[in-house]
XYZ file of N, CA, C and O in Angstrom:
356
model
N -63.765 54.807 162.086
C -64.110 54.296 160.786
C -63.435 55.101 159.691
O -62.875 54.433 158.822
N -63.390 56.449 159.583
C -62.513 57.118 158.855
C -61.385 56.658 158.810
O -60.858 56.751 157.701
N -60.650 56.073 159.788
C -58.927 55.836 159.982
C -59.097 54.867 159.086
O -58.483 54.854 158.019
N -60.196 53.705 159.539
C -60.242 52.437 158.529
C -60.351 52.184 157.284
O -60.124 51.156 156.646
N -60.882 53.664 156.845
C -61.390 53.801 155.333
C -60.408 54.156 154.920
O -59.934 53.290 154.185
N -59.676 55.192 155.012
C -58.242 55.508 154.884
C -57.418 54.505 154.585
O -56.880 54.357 153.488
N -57.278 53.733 155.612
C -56.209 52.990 155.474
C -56.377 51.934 154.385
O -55.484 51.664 153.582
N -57.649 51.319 154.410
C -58.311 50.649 153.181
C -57.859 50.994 152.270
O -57.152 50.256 151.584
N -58.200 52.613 151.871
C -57.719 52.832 150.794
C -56.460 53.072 149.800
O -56.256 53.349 148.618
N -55.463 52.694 151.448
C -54.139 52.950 150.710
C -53.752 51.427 150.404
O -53.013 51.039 149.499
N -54.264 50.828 151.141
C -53.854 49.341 151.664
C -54.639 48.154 150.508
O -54.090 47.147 150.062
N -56.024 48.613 150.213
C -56.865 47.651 150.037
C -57.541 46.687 150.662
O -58.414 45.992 150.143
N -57.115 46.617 151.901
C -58.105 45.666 153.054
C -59.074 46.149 153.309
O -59.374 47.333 153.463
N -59.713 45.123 153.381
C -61.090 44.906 153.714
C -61.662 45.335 155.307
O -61.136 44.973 156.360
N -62.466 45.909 155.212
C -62.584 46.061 156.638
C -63.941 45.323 157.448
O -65.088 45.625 157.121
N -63.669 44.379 158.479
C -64.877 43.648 158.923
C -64.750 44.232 160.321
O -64.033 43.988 161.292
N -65.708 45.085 160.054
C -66.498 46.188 161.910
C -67.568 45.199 162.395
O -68.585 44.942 161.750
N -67.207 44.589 163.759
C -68.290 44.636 164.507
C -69.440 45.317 164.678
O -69.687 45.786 165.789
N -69.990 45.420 164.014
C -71.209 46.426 164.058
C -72.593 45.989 164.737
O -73.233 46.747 165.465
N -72.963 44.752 164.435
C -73.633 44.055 164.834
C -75.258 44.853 165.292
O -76.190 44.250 165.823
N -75.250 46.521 164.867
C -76.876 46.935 164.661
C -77.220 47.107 163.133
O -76.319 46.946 162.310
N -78.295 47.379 162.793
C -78.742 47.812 161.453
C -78.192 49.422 161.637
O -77.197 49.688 160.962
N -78.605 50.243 162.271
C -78.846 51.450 161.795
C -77.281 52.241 162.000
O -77.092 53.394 161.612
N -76.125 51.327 162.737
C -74.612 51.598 162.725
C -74.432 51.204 161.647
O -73.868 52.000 160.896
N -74.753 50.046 161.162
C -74.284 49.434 159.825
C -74.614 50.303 158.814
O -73.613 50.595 158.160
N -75.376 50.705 158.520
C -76.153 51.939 157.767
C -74.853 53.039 157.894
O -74.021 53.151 156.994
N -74.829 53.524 158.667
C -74.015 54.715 159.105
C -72.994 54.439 158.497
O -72.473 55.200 157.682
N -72.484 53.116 158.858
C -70.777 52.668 158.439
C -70.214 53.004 156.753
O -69.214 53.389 156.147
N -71.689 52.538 156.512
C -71.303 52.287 154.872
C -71.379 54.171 154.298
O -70.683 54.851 153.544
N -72.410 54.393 155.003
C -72.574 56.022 154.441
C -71.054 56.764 154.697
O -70.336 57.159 153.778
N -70.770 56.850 155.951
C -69.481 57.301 156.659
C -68.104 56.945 155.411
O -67.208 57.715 155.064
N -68.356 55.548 154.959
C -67.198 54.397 153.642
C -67.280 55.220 152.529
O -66.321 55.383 151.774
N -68.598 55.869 152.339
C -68.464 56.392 150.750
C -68.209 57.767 151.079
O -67.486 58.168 150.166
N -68.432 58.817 151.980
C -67.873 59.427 152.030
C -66.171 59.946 152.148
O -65.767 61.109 152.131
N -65.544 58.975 152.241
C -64.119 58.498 152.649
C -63.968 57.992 151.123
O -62.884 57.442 150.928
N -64.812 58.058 150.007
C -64.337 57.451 148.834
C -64.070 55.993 148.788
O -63.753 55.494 147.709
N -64.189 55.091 150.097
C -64.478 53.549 149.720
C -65.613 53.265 149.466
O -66.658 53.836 149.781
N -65.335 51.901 148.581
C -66.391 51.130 147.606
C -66.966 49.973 148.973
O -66.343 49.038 149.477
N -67.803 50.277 149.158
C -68.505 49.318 150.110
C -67.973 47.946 150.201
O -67.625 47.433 151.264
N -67.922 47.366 149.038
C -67.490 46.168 148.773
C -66.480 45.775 149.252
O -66.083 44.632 149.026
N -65.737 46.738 150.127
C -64.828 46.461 151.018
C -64.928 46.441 152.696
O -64.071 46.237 153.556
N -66.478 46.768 152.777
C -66.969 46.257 154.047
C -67.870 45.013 154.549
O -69.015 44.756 154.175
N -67.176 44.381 155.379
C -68.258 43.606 155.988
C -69.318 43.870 157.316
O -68.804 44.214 158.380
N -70.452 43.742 157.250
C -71.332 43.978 158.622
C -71.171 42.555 159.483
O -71.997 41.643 159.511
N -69.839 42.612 160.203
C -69.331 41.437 160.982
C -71.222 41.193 161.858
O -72.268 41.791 161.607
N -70.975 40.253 162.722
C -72.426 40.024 163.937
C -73.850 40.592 163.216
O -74.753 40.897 163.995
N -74.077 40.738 161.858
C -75.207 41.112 161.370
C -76.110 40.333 161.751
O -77.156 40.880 161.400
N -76.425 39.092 162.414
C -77.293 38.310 163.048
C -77.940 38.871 164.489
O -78.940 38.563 165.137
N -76.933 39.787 164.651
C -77.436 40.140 165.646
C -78.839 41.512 165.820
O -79.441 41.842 166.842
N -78.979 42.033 164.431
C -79.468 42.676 163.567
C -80.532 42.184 163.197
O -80.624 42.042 161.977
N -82.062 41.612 164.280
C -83.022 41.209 164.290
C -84.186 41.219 162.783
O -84.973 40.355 162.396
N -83.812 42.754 162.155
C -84.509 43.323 161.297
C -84.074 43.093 159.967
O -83.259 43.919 159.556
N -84.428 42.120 159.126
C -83.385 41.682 158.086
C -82.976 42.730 157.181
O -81.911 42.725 156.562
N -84.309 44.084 157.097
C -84.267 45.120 156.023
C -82.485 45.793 156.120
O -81.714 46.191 155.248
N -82.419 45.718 156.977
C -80.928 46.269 157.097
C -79.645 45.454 156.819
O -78.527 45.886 156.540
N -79.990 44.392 156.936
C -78.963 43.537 155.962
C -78.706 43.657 154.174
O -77.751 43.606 153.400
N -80.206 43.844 154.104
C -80.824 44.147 152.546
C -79.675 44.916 152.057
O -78.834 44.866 151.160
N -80.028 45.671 153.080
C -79.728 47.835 152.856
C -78.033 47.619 152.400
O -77.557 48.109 151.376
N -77.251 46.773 153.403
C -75.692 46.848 152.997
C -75.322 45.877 151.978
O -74.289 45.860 151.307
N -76.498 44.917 151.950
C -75.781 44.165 150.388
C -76.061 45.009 149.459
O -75.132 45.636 148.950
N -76.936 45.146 149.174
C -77.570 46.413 148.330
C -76.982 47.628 148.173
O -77.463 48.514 147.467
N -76.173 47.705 148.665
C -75.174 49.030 148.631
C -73.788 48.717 148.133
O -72.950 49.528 147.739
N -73.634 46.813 148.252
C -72.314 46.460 147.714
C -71.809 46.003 148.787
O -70.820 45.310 148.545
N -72.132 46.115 150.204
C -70.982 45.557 151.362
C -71.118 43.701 151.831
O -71.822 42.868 151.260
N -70.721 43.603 152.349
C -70.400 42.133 153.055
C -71.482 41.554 154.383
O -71.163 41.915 155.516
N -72.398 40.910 154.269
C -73.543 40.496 155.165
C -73.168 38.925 155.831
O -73.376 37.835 155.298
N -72.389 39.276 157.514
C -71.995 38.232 157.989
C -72.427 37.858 159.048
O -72.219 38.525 160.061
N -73.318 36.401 159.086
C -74.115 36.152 159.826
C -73.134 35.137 160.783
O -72.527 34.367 160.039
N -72.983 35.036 161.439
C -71.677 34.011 162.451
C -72.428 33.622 163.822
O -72.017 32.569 164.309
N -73.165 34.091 164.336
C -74.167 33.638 165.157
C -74.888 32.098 165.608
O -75.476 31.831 166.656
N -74.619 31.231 164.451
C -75.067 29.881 164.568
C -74.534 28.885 165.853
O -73.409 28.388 165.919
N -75.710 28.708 166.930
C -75.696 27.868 167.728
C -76.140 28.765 169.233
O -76.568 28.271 170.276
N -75.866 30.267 168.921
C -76.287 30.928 169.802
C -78.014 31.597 169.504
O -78.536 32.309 170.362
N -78.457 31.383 168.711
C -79.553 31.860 167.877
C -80.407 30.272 167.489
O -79.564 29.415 167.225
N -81.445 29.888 167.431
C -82.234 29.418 166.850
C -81.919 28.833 165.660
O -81.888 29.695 164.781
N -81.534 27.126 165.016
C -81.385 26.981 163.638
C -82.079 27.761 162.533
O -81.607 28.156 161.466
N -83.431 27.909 163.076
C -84.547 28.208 162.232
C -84.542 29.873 161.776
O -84.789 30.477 160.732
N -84.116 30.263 163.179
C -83.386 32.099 163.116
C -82.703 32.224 161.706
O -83.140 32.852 160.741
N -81.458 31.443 161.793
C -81.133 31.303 160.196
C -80.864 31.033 159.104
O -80.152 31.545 158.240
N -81.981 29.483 159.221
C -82.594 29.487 158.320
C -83.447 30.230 157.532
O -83.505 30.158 156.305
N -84.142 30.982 158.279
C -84.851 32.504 157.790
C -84.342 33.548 157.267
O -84.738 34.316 156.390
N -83.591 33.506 157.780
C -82.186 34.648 156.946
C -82.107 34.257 155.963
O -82.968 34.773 155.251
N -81.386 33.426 155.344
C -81.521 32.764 154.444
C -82.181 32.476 153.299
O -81.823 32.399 152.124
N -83.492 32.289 154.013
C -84.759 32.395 152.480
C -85.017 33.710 152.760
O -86.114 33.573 152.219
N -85.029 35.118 153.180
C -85.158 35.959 153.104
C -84.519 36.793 152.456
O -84.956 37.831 151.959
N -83.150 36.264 152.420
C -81.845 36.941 151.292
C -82.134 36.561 149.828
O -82.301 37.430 148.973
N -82.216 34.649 149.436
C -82.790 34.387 148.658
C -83.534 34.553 148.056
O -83.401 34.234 146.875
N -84.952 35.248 148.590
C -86.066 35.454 148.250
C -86.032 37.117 147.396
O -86.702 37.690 146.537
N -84.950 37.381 148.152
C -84.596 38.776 147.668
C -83.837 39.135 146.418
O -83.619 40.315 146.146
């Protein structure tokens, strides 16, 4: 993730990590600002897979990218819930 932040930062790309837990995703972004990137240049790729929505919260809320791609392997209603839960937020 350092290499990625790096390179981000010379580059400007965006970086979308498989991360697909809350508490890596967490890490990722902490790990980003230490490296001097702006979150807003990360996405939490498989965040659906990330049962606990608070941690989705946590990386929009910090500025990063919340990507749910999961649809058809998960429950419609799974996220649909996501959904009014972000909203609601």
């Amino acid at each position: 993730m350092r290499a990625a932040a790096r390179t981000s930062n010379r580059t400007g790309f965006v970086i979308a990590c498989h991360t697909g837990h809350g508490p890596a995703a967490r890490e990722t972004v902490a790990l980003l600002g230490e490296e001097g990137l702006d979150a807003c240049r990360y996405v939490f790729v498989h965040a659906d897979s990330e049962r606990d929505p608070e941690f989705h919260l946590d990386i929009a809320r910090a500025g990063g990218w919340v990507e749910w791609d999961a649809a058809g392997w998960h429950p419609t209603q799974f996220h649909l819930d996501l959904l009014a839960f972000a909203h609601d937020e």
